[in-house]
Coordinates of N, CA and C in Angstrom, one line a residue:
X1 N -74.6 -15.9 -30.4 CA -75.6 -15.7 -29.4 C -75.1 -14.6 -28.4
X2 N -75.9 -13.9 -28.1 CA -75.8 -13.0 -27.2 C -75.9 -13.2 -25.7
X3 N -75.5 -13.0 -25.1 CA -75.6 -13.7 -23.6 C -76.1 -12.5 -22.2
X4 N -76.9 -12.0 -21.6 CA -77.2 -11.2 -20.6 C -76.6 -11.6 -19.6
X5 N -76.2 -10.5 -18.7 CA -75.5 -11.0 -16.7 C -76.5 -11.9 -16.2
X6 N -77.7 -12.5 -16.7 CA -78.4 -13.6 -15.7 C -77.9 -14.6 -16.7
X7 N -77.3 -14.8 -17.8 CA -77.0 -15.6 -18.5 C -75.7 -16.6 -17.8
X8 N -75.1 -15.9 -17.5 CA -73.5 -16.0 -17.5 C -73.6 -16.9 -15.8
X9 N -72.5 -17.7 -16.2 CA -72.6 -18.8 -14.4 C -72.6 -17.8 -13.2
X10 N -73.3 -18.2 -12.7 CA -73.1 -17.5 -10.9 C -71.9 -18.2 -10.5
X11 N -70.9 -16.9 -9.6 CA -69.9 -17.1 -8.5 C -70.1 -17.3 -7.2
X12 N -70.3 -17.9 -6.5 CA -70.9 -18.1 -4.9 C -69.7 -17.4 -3.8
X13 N -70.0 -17.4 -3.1 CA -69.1 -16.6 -1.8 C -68.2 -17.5 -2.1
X14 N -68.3 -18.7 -2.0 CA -67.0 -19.5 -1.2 C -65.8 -19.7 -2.5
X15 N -66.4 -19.4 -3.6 CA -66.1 -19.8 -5.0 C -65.2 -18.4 -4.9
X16 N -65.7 -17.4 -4.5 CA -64.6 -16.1 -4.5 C -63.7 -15.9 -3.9
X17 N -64.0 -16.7 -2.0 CA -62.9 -16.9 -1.4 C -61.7 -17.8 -2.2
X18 N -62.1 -18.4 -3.0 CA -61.3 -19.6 -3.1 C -60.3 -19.0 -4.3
X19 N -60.6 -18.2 -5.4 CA -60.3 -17.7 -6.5 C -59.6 -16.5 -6.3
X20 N -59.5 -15.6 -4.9 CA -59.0 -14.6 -4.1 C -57.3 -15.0 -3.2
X21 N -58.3 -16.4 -3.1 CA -57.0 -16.8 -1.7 C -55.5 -17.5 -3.0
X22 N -56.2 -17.9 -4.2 CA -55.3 -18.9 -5.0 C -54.3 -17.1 -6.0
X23 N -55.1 -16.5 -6.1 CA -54.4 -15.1 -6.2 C -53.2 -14.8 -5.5
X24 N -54.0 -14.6 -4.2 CA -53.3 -14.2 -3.1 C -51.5 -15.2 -2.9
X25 N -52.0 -16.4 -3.3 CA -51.1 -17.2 -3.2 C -49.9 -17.0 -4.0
X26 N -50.5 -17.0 -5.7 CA -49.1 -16.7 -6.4 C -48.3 -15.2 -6.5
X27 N -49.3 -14.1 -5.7 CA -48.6 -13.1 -5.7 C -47.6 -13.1 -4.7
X28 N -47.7 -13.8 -3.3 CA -47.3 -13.8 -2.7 C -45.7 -15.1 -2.8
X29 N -46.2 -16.1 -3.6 CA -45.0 -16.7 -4.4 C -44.1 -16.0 -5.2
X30 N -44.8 -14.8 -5.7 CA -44.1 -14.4 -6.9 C -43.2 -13.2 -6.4
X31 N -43.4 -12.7 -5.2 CA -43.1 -11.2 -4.5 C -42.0 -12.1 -3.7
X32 N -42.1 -13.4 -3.0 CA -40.9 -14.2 -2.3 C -39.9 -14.4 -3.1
X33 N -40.2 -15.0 -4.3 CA -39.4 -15.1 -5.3 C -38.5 -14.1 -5.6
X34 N -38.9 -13.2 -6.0 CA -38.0 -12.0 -6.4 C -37.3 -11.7 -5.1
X35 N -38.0 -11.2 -3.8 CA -37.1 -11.0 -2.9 C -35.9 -11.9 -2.4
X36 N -36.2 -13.2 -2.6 CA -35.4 -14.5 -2.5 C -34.2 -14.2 -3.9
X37 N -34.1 -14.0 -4.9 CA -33.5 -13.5 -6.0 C -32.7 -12.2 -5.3
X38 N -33.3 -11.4 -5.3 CA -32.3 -10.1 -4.8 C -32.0 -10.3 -3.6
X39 N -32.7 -11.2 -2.6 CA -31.6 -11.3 -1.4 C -30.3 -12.1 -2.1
X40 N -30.4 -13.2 -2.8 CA -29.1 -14.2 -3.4 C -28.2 -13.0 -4.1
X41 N -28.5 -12.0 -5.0 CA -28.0 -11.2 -5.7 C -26.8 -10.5 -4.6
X42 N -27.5 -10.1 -3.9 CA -26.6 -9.5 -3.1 C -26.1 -10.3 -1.8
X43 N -26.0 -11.3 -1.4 CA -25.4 -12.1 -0.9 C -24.2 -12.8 -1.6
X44 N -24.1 -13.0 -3.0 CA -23.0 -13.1 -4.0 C -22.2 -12.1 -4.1
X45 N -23.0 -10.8 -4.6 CA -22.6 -9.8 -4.4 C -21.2 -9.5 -3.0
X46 N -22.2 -9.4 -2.2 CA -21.1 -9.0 -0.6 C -20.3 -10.8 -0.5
X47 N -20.4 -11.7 -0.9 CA -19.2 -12.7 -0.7 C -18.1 -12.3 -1.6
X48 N -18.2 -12.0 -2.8 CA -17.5 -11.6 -3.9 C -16.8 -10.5 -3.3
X49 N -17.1 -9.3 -3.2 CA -16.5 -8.2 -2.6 C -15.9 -8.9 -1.3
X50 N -16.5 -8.9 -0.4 CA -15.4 -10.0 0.2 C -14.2 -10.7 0.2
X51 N -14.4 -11.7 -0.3 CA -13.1 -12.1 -0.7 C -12.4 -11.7 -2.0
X52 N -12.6 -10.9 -2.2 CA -11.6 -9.4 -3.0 C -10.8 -9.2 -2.3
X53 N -12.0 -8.3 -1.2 CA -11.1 -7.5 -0.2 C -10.0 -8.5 0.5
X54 N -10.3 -9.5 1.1 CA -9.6 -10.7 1.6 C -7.7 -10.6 1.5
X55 N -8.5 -10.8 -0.4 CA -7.3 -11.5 -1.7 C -6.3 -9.7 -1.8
X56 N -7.0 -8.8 -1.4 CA -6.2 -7.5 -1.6 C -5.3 -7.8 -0.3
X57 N -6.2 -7.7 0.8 CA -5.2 -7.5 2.2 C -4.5 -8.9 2.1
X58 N -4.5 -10.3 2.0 CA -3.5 -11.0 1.5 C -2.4 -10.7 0.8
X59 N -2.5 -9.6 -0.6 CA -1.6 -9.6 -1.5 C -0.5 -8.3 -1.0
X60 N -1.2 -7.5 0.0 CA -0.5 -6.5 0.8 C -0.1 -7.0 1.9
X61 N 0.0 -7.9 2.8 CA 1.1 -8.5 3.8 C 1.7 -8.9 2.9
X62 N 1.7 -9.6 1.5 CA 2.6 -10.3 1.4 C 3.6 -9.6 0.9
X63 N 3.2 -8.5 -0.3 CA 3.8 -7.3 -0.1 C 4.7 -6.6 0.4
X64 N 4.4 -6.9 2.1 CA 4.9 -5.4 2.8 C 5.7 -6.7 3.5
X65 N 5.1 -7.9 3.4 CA 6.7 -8.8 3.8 C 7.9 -9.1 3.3
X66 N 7.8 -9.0 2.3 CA 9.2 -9.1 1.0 C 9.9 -7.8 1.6
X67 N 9.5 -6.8 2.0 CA 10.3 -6.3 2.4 C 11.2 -6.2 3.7
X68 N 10.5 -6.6 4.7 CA 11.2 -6.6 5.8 C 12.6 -7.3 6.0
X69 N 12.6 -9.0 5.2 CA 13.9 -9.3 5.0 C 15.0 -9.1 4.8
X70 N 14.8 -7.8 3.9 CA 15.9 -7.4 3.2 C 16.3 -6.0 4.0
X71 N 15.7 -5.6 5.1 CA 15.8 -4.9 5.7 C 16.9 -5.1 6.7
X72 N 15.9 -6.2 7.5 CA 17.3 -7.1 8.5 C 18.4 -7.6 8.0
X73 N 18.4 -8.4 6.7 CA 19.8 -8.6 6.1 C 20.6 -7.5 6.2
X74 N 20.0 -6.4 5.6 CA 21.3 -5.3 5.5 C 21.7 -4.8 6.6
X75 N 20.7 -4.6 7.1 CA 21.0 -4.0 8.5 C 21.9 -5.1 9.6
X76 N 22.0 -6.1 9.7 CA 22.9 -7.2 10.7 C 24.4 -7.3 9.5
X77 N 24.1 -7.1 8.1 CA 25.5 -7.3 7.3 C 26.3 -6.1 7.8
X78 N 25.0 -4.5 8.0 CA 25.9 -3.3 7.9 C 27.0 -3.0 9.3
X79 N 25.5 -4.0 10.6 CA 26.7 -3.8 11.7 C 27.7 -4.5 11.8
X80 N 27.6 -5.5 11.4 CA 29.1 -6.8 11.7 C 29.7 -6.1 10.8
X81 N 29.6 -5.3 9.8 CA 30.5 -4.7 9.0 C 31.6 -3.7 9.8
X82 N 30.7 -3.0 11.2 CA 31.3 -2.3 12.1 C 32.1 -3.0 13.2
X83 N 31.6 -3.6 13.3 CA 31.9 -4.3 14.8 C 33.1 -4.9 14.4
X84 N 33.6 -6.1 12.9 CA 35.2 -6.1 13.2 C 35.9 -5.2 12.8
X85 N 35.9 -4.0 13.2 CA 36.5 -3.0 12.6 C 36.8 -2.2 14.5
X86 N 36.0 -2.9 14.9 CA 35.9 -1.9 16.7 C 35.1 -0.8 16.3
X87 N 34.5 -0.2 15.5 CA 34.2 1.1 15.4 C 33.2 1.5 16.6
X88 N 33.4 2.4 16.8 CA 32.7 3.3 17.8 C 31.2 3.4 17.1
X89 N 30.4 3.3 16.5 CA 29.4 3.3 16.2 C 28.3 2.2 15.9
X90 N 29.2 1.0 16.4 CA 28.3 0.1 16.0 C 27.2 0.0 17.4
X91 N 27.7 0.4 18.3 CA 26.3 1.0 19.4 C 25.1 1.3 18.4
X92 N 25.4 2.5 18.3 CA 24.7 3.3 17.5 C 23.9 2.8 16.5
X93 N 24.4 2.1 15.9 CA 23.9 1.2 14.2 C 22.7 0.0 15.1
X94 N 23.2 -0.2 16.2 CA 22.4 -1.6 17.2 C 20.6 -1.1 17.2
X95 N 21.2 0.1 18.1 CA 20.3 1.1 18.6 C 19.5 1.3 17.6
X96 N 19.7 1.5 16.3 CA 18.9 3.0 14.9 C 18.2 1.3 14.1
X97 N 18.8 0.5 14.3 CA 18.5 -0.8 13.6 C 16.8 -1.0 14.7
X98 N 17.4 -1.4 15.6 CA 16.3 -2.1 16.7 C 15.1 -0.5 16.8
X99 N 15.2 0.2 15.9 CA 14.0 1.3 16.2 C 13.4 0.8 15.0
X100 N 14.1 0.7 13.8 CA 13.8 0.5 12.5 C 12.9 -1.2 12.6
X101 N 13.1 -2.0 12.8 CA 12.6 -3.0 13.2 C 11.3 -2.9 14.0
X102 N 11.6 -2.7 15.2 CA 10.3 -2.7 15.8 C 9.3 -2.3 15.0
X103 N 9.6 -0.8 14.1 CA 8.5 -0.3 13.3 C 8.4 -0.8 12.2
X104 N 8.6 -1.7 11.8 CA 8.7 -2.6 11.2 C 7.8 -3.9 11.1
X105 N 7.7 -4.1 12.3 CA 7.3 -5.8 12.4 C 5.8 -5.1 13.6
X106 N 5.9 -4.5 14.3 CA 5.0 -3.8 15.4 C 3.6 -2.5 15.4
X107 N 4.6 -2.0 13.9 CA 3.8 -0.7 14.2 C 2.8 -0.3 12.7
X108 N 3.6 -1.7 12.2 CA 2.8 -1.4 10.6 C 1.7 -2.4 10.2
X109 N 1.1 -2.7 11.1 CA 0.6 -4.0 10.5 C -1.3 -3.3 10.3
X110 N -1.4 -2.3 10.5 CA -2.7 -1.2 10.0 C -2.3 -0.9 8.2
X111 N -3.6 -0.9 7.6 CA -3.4 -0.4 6.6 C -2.9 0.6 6.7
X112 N -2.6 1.8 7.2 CA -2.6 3.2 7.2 C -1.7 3.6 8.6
X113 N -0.7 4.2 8.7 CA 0.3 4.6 10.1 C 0.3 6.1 10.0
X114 N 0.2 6.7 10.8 CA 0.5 8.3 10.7 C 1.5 8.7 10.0
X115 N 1.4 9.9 9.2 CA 2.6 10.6 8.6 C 3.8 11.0 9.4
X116 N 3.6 11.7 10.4 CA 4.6 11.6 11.4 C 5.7 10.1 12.0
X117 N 4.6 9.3 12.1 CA 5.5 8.1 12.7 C 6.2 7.8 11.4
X118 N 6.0 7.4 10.1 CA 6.7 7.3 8.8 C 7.9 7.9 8.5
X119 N 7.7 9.5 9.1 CA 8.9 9.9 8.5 C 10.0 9.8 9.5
X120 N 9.6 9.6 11.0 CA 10.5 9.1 11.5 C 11.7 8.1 11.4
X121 N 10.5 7.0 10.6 CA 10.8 5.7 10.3 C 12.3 5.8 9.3
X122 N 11.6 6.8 8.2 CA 13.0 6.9 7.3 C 13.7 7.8 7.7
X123 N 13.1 8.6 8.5 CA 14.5 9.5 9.3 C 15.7 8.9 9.8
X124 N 15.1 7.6 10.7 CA 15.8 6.5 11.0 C 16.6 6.1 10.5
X125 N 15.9 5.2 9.4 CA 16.2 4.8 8.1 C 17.8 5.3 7.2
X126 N 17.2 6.6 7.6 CA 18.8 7.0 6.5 C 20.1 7.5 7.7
X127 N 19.1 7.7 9.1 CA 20.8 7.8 9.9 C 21.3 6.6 10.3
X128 N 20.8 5.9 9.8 CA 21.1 4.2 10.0 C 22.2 3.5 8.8
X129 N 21.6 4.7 7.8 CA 22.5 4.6 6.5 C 23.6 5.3 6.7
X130 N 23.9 6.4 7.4 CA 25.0 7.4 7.3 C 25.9 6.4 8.5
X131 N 25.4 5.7 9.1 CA 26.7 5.7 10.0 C 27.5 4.5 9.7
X132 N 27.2 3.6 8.3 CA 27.9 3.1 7.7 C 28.6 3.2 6.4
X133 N 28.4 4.6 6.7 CA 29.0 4.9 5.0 C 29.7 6.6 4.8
X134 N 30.8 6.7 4.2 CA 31.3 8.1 3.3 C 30.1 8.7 2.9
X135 N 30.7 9.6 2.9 CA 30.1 10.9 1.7 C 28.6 11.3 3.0
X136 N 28.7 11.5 4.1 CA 27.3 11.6 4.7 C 26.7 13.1 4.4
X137 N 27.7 14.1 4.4 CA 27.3 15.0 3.9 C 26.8 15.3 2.2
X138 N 26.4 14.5 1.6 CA 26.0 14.6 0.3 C 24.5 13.3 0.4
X139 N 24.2 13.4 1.3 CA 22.7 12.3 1.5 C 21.8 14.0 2.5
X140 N 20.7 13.9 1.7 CA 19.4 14.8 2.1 C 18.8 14.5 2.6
X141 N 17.9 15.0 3.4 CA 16.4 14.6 3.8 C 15.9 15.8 4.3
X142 N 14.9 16.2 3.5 CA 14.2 17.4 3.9 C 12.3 17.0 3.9
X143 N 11.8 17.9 4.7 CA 10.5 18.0 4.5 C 9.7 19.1 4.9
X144 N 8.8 19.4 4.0 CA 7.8 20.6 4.1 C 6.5 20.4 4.1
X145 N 6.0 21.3 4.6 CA 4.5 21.5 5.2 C 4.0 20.2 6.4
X146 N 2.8 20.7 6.4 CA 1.7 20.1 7.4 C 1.8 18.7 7.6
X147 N 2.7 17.8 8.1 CA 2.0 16.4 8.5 C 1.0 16.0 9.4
X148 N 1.1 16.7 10.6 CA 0.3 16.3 11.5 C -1.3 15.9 11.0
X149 N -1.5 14.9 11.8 CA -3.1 14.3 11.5 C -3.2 14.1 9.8
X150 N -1.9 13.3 9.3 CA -2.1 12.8 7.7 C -2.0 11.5 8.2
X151 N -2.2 10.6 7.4 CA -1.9 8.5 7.4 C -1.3 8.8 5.5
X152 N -0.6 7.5 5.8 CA -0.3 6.8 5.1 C 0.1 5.7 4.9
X153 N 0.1 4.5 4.0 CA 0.6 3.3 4.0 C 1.8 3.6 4.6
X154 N 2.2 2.3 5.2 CA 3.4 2.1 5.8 C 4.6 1.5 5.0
X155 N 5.5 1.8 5.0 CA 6.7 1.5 3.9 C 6.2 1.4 2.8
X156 N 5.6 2.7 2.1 CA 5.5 2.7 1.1 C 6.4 3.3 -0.2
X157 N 7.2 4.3 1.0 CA 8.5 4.8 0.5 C 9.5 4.2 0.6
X158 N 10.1 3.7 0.9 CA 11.3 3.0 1.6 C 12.1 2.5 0.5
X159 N 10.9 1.5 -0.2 CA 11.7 1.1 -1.2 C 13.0 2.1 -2.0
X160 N 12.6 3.1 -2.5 CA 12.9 4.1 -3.3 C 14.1 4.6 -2.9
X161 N 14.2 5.1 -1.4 CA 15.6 5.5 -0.5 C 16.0 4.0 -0.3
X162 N 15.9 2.8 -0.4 CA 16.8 1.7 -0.3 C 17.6 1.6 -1.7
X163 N 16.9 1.7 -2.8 CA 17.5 1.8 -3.9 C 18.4 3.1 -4.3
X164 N 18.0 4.0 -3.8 CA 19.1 5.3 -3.8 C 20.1 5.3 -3.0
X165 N 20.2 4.4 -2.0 CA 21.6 4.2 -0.9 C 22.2 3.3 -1.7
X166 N 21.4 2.2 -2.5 CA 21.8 0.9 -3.1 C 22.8 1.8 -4.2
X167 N 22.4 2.2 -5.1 CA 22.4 2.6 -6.5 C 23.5 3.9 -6.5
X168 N 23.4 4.7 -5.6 CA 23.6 6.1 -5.7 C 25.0 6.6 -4.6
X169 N 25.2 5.9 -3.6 CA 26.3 5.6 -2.7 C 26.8 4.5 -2.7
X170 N 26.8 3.4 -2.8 CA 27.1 2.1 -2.6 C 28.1 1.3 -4.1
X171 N 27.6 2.5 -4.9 CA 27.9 1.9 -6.1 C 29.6 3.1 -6.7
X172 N 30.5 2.5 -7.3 CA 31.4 3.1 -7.8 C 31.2 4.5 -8.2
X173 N 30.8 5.2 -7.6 CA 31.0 6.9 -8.6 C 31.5 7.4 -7.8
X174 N 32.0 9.0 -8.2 CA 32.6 9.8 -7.7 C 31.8 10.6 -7.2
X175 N 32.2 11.3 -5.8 CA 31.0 12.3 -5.7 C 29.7 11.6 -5.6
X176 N 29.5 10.6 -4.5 CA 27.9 10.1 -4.7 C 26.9 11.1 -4.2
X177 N 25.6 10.8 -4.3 CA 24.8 11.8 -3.9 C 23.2 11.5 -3.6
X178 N 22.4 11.5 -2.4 CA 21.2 11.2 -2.5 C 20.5 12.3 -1.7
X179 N 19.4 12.6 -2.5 CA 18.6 13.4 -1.7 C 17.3 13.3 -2.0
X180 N 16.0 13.6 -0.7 CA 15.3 12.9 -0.6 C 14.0 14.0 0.3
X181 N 12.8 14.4 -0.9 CA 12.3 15.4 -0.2 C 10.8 14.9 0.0
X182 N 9.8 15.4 1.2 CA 9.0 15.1 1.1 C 8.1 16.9 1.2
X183 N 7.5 16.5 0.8 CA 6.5 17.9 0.6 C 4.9 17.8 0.8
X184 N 4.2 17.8 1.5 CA 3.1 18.1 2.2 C 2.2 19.3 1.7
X185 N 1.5 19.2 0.8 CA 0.3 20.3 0.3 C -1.1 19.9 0.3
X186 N -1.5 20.5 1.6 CA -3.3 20.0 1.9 C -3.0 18.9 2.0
X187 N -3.9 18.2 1.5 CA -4.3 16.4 1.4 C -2.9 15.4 0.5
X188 N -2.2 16.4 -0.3 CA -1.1 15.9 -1.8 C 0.4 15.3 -1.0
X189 N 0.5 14.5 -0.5 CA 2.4 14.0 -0.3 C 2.9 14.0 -2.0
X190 N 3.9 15.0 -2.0 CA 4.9 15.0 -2.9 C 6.0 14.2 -2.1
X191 N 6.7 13.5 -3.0 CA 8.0 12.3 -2.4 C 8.8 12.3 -4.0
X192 N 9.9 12.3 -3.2 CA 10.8 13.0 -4.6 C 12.2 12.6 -4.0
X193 N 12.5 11.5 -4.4 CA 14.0 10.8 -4.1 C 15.3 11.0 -5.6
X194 N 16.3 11.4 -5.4 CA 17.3 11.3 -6.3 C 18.2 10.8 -6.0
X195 N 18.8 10.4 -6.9 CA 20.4 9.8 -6.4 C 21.5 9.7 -7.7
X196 N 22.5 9.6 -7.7 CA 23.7 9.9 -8.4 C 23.5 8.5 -9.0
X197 N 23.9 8.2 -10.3 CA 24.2 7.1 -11.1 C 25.2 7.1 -12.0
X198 N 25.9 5.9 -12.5 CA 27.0 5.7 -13.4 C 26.3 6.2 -14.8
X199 N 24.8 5.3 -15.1 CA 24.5 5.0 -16.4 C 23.0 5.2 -16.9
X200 N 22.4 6.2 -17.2 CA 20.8 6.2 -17.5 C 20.8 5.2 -17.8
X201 N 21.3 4.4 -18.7 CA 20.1 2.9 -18.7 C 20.1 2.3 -17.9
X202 N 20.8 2.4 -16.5 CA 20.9 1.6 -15.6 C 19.9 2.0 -14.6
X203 N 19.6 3.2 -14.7 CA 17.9 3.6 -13.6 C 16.7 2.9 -14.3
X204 N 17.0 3.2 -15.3 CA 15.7 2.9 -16.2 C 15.7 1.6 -16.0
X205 N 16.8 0.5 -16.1 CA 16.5 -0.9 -16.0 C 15.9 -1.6 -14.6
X206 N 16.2 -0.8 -14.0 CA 16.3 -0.8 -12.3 C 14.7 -0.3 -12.3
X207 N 14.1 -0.1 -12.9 CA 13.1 0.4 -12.4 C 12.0 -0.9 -12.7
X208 N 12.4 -2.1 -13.3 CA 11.4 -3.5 -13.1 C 12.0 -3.7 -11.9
X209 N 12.7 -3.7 -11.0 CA 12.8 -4.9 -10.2 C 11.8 -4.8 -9.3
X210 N 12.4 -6.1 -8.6 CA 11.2 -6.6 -7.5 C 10.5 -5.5 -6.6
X211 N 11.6 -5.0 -6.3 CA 11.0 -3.6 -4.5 C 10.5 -2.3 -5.1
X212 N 10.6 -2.2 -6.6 CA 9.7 -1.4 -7.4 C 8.3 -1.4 -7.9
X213 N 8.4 -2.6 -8.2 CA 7.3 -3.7 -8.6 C 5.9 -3.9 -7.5
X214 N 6.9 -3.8 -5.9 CA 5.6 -4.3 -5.4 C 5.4 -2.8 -4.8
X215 N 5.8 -2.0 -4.9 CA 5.2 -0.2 -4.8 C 4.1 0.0 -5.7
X216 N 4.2 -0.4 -6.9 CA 3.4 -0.2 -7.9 C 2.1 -1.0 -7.6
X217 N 2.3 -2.0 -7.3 CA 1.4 -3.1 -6.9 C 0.4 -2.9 -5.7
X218 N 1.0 -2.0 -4.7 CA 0.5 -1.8 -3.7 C 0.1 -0.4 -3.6
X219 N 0.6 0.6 -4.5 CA 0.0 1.9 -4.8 C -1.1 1.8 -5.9
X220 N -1.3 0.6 -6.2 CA -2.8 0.7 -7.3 C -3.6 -0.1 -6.4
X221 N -3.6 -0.8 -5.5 CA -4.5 -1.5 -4.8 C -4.8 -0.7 -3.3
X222 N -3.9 0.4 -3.1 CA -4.2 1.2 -2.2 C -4.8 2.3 -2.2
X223 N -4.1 3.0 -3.7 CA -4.2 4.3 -3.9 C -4.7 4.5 -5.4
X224 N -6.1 3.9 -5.6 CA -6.4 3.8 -7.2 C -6.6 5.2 -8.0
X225 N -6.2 5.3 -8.6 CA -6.8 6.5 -9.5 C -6.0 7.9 -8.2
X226 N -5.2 7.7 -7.4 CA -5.0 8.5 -6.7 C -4.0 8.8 -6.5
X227 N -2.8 8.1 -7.4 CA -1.6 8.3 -7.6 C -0.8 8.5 -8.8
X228 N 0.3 9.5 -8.9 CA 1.4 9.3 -10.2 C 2.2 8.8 -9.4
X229 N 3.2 8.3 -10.3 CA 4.2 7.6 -10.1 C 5.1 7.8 -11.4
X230 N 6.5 8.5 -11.3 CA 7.2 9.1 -12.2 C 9.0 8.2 -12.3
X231 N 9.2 8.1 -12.8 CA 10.9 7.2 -12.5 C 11.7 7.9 -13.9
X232 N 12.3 8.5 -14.1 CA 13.1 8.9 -14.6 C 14.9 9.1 -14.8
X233 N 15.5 9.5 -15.9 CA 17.2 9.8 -15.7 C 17.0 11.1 -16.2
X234 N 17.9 11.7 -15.7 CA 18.0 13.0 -16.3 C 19.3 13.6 -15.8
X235 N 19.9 14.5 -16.0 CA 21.1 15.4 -15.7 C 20.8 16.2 -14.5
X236 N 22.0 15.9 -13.5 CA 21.7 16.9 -11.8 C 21.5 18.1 -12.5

């Protein structure tokens, strides 16, 4: 059968309100919904990144704590090393220690410390080293170009000249030797430490340990995709 528009049921005003407003309703359930969805999306979202970031800055104190210990140990072994001896220098060693420290425990606790204040740090650092040890004239420290207005992690280097005083003076050779350069191009820190050794496989082995380990660990979580890192033996 064929049906004409007088055929077909009449819709009444209130019948349209009602068929309009029940419309109105599930679009409006259905538009909360999704918004309610993408708000949760991204409220997981930024909790997650969150405590990433958290679990990163956690794993970077802990990090940059391992090292300080071994900082103070050496440093209170290197003065009492002077002091029963009377040496005239253990002032000195008090003095280059207690700057080393402060910046240390005070001045690093920023992700990022000026380039300047850093290099002081190991400037410090290694006249702190020379005045307990021979051979001072065969330990380096040079640096080139532009620091001012650069950052950088804080003791990020250190490790590297701890192991080169460790490894390279400290240790039985003749003729020890450490030198240690920094080089500054634009935006690029070149850092380039050497030191004298008995035995290539002995750098090379030396290059799992711990105070190596957490450089690497903390130059990929600081410096992703934005760093090489090279460890080598080779012939002076």
């Amino acid at each position: 059968a064929i049906h004409t528009p007088s055929d077909l049921p009449k819709i009444g005003f209130k019948d349209l309100n009602y068929f309009v407003g029940v419309i109105g309703n599930l679009l409006w359930v259905a538009t909360f919904s999704m918004i309610k969805i993408g708000t949760d999306h991204l409220s997981e979202k930024s909790k997650l990144e969150s405590v990433e970031k958290e679990k990163a800055e956690s794993e970077l104190s802990s990090l940059k704590n391992q090292i300080n210990p071994h900082f103070l140990f050496n440093g209170l072994n290197s003065i009492y090393g002077l002091s029963i001896t009377n040496d005239e220098r253990t002032s000195d060693s008090i003095m280059k220690l207690s700057e080393i420290m402060r910046y240390v425990l005070y001045e690093c606790n920023d992700e990022k410390v000026t380039l300047e204040k850093e290099i002081d740090y190991i400037n410090n650092y290694i006249s702190f080293g020379k005045l307990r040890r021979k051979h001072v004239d065969q330990i380096k420290f040079d640096v080139q170009g532009d620091i001012i207005g650069k950052h950088i992690a804080p003791l990020i280097l250190i490790p590297f000249i701890e192991n080169a005083f460790k490894h390279g003076l400290d240790s039985q050779i003749i003729d020890p030797w450490i030198a240690v350069e920094i080089n500054i191009e634009d935006k690029e820190l070149i850092f380039k430490c050497s030191n004298s050794s008995s035995k290539k496989k002995d750098i090379l082995r030396r290059d799992n340990g711990i105070g190596l380990a957490n450089v690497r660990r903390r130059l990929a979580l600081l410096y992703p995709d934005l760093h090489q890192l090279n460890i080598t033996a080779q012939e002076r």
